[in-house]
CSV table of C-alpha atoms in Angstrom, one decimal:
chain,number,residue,atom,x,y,z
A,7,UNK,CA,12.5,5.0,35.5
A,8,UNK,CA,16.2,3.6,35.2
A,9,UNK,CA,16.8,3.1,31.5
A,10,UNK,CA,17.0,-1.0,31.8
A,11,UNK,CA,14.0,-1.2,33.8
A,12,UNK,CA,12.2,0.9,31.1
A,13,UNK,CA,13.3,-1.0,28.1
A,14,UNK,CA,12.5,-4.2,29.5
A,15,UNK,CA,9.2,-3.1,30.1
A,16,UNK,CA,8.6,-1.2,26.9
A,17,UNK,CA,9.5,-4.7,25.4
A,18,UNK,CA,7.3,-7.0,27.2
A,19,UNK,CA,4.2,-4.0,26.6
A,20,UNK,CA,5.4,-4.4,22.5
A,21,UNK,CA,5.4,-8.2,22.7
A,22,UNK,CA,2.0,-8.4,24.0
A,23,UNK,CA,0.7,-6.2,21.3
A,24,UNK,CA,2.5,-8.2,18.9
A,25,UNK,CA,1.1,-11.8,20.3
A,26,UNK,CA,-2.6,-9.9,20.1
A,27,UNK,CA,-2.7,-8.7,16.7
A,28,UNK,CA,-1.1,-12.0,15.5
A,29,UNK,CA,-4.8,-13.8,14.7
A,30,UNK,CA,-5.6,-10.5,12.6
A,31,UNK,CA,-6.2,-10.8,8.9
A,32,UNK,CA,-7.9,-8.3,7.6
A,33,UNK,CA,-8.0,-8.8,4.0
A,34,UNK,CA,-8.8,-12.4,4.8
A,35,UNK,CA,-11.2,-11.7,6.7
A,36,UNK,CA,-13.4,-9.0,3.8
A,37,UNK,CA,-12.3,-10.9,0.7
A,38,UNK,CA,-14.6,-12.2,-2.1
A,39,UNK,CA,-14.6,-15.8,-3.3
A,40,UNK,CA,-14.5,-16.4,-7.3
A,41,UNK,CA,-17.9,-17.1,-7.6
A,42,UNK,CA,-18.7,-13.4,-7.0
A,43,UNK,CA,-16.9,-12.4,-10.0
A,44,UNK,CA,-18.5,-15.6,-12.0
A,45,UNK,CA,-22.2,-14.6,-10.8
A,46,UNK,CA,-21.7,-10.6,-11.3
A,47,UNK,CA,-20.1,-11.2,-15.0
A,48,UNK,CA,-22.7,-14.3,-16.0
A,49,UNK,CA,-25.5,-11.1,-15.5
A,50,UNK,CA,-23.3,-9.2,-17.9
A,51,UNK,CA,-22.7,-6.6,-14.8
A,52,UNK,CA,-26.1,-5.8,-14.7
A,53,UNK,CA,-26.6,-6.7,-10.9
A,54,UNK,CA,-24.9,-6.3,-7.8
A,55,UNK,CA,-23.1,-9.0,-6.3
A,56,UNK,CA,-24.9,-10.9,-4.1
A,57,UNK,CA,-22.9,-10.1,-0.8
A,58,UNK,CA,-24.5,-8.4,2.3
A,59,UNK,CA,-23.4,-9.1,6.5
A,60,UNK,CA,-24.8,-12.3,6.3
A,61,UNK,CA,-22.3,-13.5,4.0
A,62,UNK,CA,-19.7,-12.1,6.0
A,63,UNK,CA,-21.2,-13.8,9.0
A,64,UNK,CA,-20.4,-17.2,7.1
A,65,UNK,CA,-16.8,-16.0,6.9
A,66,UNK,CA,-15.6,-16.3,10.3
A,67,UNK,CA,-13.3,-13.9,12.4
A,68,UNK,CA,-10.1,-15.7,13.4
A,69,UNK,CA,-10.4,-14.5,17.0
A,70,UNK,CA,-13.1,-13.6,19.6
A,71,UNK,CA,-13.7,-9.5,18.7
A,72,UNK,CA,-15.3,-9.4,22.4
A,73,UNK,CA,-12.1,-10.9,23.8
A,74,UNK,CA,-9.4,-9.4,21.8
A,75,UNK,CA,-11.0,-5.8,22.2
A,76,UNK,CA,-11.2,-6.0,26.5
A,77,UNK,CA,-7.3,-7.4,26.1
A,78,UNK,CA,-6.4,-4.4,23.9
A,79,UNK,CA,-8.1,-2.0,26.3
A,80,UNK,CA,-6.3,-3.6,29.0
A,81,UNK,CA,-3.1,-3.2,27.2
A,82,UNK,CA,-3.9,0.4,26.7
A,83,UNK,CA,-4.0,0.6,30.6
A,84,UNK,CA,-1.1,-1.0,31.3
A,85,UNK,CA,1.2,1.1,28.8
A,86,UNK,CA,-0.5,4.0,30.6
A,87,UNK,CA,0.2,2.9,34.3
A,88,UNK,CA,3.8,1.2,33.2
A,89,UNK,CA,5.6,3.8,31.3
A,90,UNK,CA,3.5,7.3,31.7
A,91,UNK,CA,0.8,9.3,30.4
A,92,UNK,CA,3.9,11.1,29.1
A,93,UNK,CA,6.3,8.8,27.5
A,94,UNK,CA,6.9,9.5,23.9
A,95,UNK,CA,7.2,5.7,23.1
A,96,UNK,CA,4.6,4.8,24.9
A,97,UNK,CA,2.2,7.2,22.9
A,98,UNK,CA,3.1,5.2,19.6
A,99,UNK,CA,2.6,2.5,21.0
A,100,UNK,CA,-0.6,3.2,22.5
A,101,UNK,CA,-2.0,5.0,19.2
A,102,UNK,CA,-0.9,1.2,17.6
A,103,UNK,CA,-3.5,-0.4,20.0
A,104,UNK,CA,-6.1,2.2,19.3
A,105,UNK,CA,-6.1,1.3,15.8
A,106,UNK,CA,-6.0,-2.3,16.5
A,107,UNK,CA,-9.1,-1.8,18.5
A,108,UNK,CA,-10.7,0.4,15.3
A,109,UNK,CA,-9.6,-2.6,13.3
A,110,UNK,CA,-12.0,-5.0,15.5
A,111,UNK,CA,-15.0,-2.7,15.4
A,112,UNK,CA,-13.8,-2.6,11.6
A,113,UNK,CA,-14.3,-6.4,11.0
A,114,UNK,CA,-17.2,-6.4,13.5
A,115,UNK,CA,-19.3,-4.6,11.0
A,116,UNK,CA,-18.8,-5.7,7.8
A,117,UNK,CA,-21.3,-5.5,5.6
A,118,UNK,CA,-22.8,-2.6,7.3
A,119,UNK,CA,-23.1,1.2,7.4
A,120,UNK,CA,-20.9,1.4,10.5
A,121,UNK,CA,-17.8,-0.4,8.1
A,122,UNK,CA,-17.2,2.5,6.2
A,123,UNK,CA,-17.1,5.2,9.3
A,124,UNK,CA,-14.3,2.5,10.7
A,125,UNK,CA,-12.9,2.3,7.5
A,126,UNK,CA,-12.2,6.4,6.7
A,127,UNK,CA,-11.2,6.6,10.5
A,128,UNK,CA,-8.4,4.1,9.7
A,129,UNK,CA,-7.1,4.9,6.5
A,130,UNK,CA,-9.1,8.4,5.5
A,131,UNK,CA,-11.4,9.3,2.6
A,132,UNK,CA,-10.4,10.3,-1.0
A,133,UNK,CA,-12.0,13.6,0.1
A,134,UNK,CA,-9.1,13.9,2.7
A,135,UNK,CA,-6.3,17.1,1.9
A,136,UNK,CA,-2.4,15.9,0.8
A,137,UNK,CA,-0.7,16.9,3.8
A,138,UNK,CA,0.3,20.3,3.3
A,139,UNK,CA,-1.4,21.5,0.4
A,140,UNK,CA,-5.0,21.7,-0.3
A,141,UNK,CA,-5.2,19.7,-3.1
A,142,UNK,CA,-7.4,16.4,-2.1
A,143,UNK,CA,-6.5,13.1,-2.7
A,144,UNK,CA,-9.2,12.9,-5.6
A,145,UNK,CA,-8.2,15.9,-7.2
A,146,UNK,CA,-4.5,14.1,-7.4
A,147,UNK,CA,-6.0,11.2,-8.5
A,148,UNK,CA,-7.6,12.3,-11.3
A,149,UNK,CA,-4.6,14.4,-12.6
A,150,UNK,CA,-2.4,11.3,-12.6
A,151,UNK,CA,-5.5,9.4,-14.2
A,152,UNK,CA,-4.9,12.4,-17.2
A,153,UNK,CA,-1.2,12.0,-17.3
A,154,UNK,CA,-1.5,8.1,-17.4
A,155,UNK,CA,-4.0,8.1,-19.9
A,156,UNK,CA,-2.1,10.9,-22.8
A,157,UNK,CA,-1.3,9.3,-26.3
A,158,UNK,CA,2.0,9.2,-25.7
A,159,UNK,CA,0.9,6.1,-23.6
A,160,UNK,CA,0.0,3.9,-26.7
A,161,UNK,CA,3.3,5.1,-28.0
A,162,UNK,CA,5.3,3.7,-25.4
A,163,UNK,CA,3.1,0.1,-24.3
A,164,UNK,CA,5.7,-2.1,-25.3
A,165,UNK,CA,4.9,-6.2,-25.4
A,166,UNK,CA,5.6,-7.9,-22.4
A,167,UNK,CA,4.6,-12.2,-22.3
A,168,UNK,CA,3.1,-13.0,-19.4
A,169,UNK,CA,4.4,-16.3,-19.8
A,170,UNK,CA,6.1,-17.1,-16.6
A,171,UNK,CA,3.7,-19.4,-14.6
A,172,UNK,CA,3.6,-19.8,-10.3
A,173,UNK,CA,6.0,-22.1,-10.3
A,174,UNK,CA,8.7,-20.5,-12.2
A,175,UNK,CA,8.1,-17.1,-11.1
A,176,UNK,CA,8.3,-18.8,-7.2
A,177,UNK,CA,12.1,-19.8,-8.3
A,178,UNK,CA,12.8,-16.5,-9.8
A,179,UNK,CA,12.1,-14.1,-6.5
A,180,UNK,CA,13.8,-16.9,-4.2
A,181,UNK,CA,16.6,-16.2,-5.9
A,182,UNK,CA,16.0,-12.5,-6.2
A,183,UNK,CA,15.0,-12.6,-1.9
A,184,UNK,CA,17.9,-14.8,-1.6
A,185,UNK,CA,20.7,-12.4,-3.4
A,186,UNK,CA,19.0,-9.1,-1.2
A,187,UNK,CA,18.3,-10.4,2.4
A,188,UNK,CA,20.7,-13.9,2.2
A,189,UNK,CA,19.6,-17.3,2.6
A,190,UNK,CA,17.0,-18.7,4.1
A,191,UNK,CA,14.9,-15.7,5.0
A,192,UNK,CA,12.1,-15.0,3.0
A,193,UNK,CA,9.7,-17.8,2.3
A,194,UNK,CA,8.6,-17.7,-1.4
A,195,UNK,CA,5.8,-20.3,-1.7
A,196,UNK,CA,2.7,-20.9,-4.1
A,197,UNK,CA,-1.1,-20.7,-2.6
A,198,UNK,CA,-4.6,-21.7,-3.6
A,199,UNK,CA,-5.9,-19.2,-1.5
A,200,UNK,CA,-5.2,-15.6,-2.3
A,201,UNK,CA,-7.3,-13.4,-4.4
A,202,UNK,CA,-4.5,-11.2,-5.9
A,203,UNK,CA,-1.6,-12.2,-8.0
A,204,UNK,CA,0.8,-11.8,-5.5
A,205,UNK,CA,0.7,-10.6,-1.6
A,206,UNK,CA,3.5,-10.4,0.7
A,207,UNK,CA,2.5,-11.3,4.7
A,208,UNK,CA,5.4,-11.4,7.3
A,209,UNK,CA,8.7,-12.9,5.9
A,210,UNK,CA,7.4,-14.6,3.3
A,211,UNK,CA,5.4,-14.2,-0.1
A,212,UNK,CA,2.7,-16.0,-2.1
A,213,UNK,CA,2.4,-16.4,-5.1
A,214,UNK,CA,-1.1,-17.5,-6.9
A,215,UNK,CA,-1.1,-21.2,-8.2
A,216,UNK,CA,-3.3,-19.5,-10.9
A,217,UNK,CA,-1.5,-16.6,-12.2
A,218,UNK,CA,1.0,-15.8,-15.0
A,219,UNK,CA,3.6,-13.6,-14.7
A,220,UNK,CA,6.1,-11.0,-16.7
A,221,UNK,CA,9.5,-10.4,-16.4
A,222,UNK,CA,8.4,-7.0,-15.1
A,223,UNK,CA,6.2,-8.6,-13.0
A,224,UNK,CA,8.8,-10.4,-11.0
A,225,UNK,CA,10.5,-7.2,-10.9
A,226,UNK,CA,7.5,-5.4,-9.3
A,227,UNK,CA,7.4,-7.9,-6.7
A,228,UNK,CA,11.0,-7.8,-6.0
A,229,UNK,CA,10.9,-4.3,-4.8
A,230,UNK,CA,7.2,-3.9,-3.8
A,231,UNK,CA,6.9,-6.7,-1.6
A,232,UNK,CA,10.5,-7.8,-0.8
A,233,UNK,CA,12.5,-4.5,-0.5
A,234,UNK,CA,9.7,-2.6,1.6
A,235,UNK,CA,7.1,-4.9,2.6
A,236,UNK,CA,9.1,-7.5,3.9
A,237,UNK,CA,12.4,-5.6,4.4
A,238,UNK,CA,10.7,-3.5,7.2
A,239,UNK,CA,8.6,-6.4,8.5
A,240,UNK,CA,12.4,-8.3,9.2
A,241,UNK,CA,14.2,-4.7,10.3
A,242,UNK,CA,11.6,-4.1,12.5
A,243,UNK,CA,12.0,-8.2,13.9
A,244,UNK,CA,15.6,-7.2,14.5
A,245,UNK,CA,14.5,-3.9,17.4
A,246,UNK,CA,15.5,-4.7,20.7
A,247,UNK,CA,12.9,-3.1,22.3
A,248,UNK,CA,10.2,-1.2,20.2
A,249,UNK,CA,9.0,-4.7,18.6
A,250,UNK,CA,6.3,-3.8,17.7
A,251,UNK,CA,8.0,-2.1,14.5
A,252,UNK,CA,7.6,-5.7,13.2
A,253,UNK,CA,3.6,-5.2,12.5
A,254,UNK,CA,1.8,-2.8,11.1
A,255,UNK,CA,-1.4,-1.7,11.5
A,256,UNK,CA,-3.5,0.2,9.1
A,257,UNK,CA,-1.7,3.7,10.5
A,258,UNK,CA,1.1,2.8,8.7
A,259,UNK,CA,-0.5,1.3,5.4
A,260,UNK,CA,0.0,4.7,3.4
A,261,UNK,CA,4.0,5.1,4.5
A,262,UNK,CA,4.2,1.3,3.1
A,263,UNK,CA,2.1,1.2,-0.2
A,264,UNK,CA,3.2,4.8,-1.1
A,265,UNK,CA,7.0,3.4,-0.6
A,266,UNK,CA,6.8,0.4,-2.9
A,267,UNK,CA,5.1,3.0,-5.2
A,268,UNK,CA,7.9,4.7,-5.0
A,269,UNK,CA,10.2,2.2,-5.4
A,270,UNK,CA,8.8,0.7,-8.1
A,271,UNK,CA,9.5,4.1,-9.9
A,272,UNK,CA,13.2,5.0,-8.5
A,273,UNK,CA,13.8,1.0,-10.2
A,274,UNK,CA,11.8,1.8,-13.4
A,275,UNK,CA,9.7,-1.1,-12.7
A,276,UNK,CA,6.7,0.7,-13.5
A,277,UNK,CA,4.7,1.6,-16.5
A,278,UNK,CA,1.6,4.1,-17.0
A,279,UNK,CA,-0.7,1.6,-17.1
A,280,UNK,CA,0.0,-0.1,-13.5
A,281,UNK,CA,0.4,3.6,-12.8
A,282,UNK,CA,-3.0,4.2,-14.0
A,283,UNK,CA,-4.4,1.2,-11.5
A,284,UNK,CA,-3.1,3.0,-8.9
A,285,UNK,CA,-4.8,6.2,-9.0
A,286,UNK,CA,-7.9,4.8,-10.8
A,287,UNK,CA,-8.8,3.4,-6.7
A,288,UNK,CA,-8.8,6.9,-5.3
A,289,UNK,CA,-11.4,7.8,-8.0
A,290,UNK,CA,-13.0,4.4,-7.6
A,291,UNK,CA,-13.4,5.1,-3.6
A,292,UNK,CA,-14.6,8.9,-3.9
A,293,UNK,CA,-17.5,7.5,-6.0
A,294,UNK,CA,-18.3,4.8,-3.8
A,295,UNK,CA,-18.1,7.0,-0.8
A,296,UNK,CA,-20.5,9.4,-2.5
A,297,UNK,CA,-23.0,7.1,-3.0
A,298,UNK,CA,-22.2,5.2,-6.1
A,299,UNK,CA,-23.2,1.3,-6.0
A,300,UNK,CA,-20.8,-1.3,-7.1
A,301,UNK,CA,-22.5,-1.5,-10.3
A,302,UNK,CA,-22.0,2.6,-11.1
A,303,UNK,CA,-18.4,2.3,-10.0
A,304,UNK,CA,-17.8,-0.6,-12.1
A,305,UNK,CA,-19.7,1.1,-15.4
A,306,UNK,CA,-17.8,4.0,-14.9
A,307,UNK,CA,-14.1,2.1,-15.7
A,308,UNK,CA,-15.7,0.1,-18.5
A,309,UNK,CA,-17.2,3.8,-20.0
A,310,UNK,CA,-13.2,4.7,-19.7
A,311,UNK,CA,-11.7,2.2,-22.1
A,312,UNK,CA,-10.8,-0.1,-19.2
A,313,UNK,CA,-11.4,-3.7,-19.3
A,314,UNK,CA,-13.9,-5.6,-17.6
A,315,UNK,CA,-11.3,-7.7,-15.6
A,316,UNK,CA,-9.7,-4.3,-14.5
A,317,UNK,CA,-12.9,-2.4,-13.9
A,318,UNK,CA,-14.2,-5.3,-12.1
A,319,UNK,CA,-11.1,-5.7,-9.7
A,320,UNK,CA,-10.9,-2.2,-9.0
A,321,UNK,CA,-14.1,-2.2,-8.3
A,322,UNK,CA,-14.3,-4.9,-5.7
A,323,UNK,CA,-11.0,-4.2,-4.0
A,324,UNK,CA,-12.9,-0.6,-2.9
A,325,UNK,CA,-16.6,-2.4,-2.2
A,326,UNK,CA,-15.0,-5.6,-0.3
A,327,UNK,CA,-16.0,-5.3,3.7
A,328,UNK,CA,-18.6,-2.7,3.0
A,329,UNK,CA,-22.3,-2.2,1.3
A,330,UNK,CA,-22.8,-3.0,-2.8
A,331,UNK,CA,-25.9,-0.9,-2.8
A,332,UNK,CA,-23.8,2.3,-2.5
A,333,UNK,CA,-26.2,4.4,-0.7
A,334,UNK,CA,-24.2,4.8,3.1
A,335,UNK,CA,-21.1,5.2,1.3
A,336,UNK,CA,-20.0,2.1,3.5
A,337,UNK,CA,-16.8,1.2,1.8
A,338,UNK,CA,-13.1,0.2,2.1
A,339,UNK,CA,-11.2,3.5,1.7
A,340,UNK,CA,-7.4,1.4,1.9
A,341,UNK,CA,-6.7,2.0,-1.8
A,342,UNK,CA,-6.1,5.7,-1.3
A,343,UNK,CA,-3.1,4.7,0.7
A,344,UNK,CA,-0.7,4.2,-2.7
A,345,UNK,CA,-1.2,7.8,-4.1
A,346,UNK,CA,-1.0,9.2,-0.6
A,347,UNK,CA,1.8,7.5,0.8
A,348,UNK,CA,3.3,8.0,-2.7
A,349,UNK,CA,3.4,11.9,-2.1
A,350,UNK,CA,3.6,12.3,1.4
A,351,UNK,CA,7.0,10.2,0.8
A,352,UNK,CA,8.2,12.2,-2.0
A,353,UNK,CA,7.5,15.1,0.1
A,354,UNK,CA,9.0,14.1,3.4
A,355,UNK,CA,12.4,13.3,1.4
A,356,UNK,CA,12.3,16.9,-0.1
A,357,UNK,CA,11.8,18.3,2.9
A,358,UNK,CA,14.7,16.3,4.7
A,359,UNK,CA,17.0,17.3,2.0
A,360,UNK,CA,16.5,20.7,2.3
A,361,UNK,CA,16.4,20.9,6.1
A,362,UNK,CA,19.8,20.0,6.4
A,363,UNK,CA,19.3,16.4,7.9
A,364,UNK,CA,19.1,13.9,4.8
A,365,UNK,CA,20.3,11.0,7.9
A,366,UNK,CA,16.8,10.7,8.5
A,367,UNK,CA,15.4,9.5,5.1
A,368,UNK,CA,17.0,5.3,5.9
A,369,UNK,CA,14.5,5.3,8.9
A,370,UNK,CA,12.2,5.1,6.5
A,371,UNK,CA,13.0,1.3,6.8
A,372,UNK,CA,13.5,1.0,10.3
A,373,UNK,CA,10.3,-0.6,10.3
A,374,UNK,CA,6.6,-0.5,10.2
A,375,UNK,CA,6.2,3.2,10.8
A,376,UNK,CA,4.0,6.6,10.3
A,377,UNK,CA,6.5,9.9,9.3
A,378,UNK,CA,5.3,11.4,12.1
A,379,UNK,CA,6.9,8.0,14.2
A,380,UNK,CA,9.8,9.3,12.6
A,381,UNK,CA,11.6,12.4,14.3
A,382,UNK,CA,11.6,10.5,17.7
A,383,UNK,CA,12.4,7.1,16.4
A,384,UNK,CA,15.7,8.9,15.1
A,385,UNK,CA,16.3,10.4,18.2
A,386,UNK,CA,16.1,6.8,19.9
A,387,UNK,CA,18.3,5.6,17.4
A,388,UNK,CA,21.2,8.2,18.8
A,389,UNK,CA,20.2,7.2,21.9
A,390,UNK,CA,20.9,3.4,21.2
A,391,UNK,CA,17.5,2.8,22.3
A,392,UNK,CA,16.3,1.9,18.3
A,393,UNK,CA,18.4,-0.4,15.8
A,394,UNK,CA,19.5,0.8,12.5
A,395,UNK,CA,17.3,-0.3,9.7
A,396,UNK,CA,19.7,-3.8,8.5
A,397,UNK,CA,17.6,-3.8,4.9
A,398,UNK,CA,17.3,-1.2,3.1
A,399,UNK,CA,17.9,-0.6,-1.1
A,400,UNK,CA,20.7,0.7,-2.3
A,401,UNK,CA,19.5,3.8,-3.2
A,402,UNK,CA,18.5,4.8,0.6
A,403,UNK,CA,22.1,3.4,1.8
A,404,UNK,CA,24.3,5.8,-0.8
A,405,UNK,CA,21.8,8.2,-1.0
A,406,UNK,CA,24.2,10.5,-3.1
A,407,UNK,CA,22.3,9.8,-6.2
A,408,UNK,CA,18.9,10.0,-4.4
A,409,UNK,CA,19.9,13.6,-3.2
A,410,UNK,CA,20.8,14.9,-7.0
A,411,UNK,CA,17.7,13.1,-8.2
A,412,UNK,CA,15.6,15.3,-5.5
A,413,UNK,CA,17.6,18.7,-6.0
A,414,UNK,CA,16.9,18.3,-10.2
A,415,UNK,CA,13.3,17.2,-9.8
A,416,UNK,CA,12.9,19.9,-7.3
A,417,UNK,CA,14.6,23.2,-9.1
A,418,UNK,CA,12.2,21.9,-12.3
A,419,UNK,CA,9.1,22.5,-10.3
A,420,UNK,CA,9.9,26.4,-10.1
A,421,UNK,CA,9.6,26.6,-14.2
A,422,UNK,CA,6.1,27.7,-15.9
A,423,UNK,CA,5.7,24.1,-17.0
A,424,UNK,CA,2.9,25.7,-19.2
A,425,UNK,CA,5.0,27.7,-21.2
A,426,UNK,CA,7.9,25.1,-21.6
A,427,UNK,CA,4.9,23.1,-23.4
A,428,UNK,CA,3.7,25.4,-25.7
A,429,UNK,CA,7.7,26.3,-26.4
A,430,UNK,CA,7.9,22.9,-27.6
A,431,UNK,CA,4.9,22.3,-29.4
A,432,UNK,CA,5.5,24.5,-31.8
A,433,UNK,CA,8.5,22.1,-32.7
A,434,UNK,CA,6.7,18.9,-32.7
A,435,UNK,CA,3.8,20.1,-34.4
A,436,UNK,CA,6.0,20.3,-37.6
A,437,UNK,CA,6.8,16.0,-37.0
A,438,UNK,CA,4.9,13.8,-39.0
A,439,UNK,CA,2.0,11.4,-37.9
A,440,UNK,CA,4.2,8.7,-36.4
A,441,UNK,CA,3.2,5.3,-35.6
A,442,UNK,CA,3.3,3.5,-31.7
A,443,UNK,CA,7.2,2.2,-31.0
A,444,UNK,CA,5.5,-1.3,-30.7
A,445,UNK,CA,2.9,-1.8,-33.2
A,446,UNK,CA,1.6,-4.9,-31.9
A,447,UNK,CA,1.3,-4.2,-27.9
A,448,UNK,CA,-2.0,-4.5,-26.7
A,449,UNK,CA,-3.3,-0.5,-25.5
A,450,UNK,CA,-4.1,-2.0,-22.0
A,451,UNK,CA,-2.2,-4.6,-21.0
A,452,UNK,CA,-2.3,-6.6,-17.6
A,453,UNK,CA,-0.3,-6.2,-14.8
A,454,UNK,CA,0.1,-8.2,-11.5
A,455,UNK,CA,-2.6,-7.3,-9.1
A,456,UNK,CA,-0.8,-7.1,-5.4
A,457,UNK,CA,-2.9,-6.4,-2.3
């Protein structure tokens, strides 16, 4: 095939796949009402929540699953017979359809044993190996639980007010999406009808009518949901051809989450205890995959210091979609995504560095993407074929700093970090007892809770 003919049809294949997926809302379609949380805590978290398939079944799907999975297959077909069994494109494109079509099945069984199966087949199990390395995702998990729990924590958890409410922090990040994308191209709006603090969906971001906000916070939201979330949803609006970069389906969730991770640390926008959220869900869904009811899971947070507005949300974000009881292990595995995307990031960078082609590392952005998308994407990008990335943070477009900030961080991991420690123990044995930095923080304070 000539290469206009091809990339016309490549696009009109992408832009059906984009008008199908378009009445898909996953979250939306698993999430819990506030009277769960009102019900479960009124018991004293005694009893499980009272949601089972027939309170899914009230919740209805935005689309006919029936209809939507025989236009899908058809789809599948068509990339087939259009473009090749062959075509490199055409295979991301086609494995973006098969997850769609796991993401119906998905939603067609929630509150079911068969939800969890669709789940891990989308976005793994906490039992899954780092790529690379043996080293499961719930052995990581609980080693960063360690390292965000240490007494140094207490010494650092300085004060922040969460005084900003949903109508000023709305001003603050259209300024902030104004000054980093231009005007006019992220909508920043309040909503009655989100669960989390914040969520970011297309070009735009709500905000919870509800909720109360830090300056922090506004800066987590900044780079989490505007720099990566919506960056790559408007870089990948802007591909000629591969348009469907613009959407992303649950094969690229751990790439995303496990960027704004990252960028919410290369910004210092973090703090241990958000950290601590993070990988407190991989240990969260290992339980509840082996068996733990909602009830256990939840117990098990409150038996670790963590609030009950923590534990609870932790809690639900893994059990939402799936089975409270706990026995089948039905659950939403999604929240393993931040610690593994978070690595397999960290890790993919490294490895570019040191291969001798760092020019990789801004496709990153391109758009809605797996790393193993990226390799070929690149090579499109030579070939004209795929658009530069327009958004992406300053760190990624001078990545001079990035690169020293990788070669240090790299040449540390060949020391015997064990032996540096007890080398400097001996010194600050001799300190005296000192007090926290800020005396009046609270040990566990909140932090915005994004989906």
């Amino acid at each position: 095939m000539s290469l206009q003919p091809y990339l016309n049809t490549l696009k009109a294949l992408s832009n059906r796949l984009v008008a199908l997926q378009r009445p898909i809302r996953i979250l939306d379609a698993i999430k819990w009402g506030p009277e769960i949380e009102h019900a479960f805590k009124a018991k004293g978290g005694q009893a499980l929540p009272r949601v089972d398939a027939d309170y899914y079944q009230r919740q209805p799907l935005s689309f006919d699953p029936a209809r939507l999975d025989q236009a899908l297959l058809e789809l599948d077909k068509d990339i087939r017979r259009q473009l090749g069994h062959g075509d490199a494109m055409g295979r991301i494109l086609r494995a973006t359809v098969a997850q769609y079509q796991l993401v119906v099945q998905l939603l067609r069984h929630r509150g079911r044993p068969e939800f969890g199966d669709y789940s891990r087949q989308l976005y793994g199990s906490a039992s899954d190996r780092i790529r690379g390395d043996r080293k499961t995702l719930r052995n990581l998990g609980e080693r960063l639980c360690d390292i965000f729990s240490l007494p140094a924590v207490a010494h650092l958890n300085r004060p922040y007010s969460n005084d900003i409410d949903a109508e000023s922090a709305v001003l603050m990040l259209r300024q902030r999406m104004e000054r980093y994308f231009g005007p006019n191209r992220v909508r920043v709006t309040i909503s009655d009808d989100i669960v989390s603090d914040a969520a970011a969906g297309g070009d735009g971001i709500k905000v919870n009518r509800r909720a109360f906000f830090s300056e922090l916070d506004i800066q987590v939201l900044e780079v989490h949901e505007g720099w990566v979330h919506i960056g790559t949803t408007l870089n990948g609006r802007e591909q000629p051809w591969a348009t469907w970069l613009s959407v992303g389906s649950p094969r690229i969730t751990a790439i995303q989450e496990g960027m704004a991770v990252l960028m919410e640390t290369l910004t210092f926008s973090s703090f241990p205890q958000r950290a601590r959220r993070v990988s407190d869900r991989v240990v969260a869904v290992d339980l509840a995959e082996q068996g733990a009811d909602f009830c256990e899971v939840y117990r098990y947070f409150i038996d670790k210091g963590i609030s009950e507005h923590d534990s609870y949300r932790v809690t639900q974000r893994v059990f939402r979609g799936g089975q409270v009881a706990g026995d089948q292990g039905s659950v939403f595995t999604k929240d393993i995504s931040y610690v593994r995307g978070f690595v397999e990031n960290v890790n993919f960078i490294r490895s570019a560095i040191q291969s001798g082609v760092p020019e990789i590392i801004p496709m990153l952005f391109v758009g809605k993407v797996t790393l193993d998308d990226l390799p070929l994407l690149y090579e499109r990008y030579l070939e004209g074929v795929i658009s530069a990335p327009r958004y992406i943070p300053p760190m990624f477009r001078d990545m001079n700093g990035l690169y020293v900030w990788f070669g240090f961080s790299s040449s540390l991991s060949l020391m015997n970090i064990a032996r540096v420690q007890r080398h400097f123990n001996q010194l600050f044995s001799q300190l005296p007892q000192t007090e926290p930095l800020y005396a009046s923080a609270q040990p566990d304070r909140r932090d915005t809770e994004l989906d």
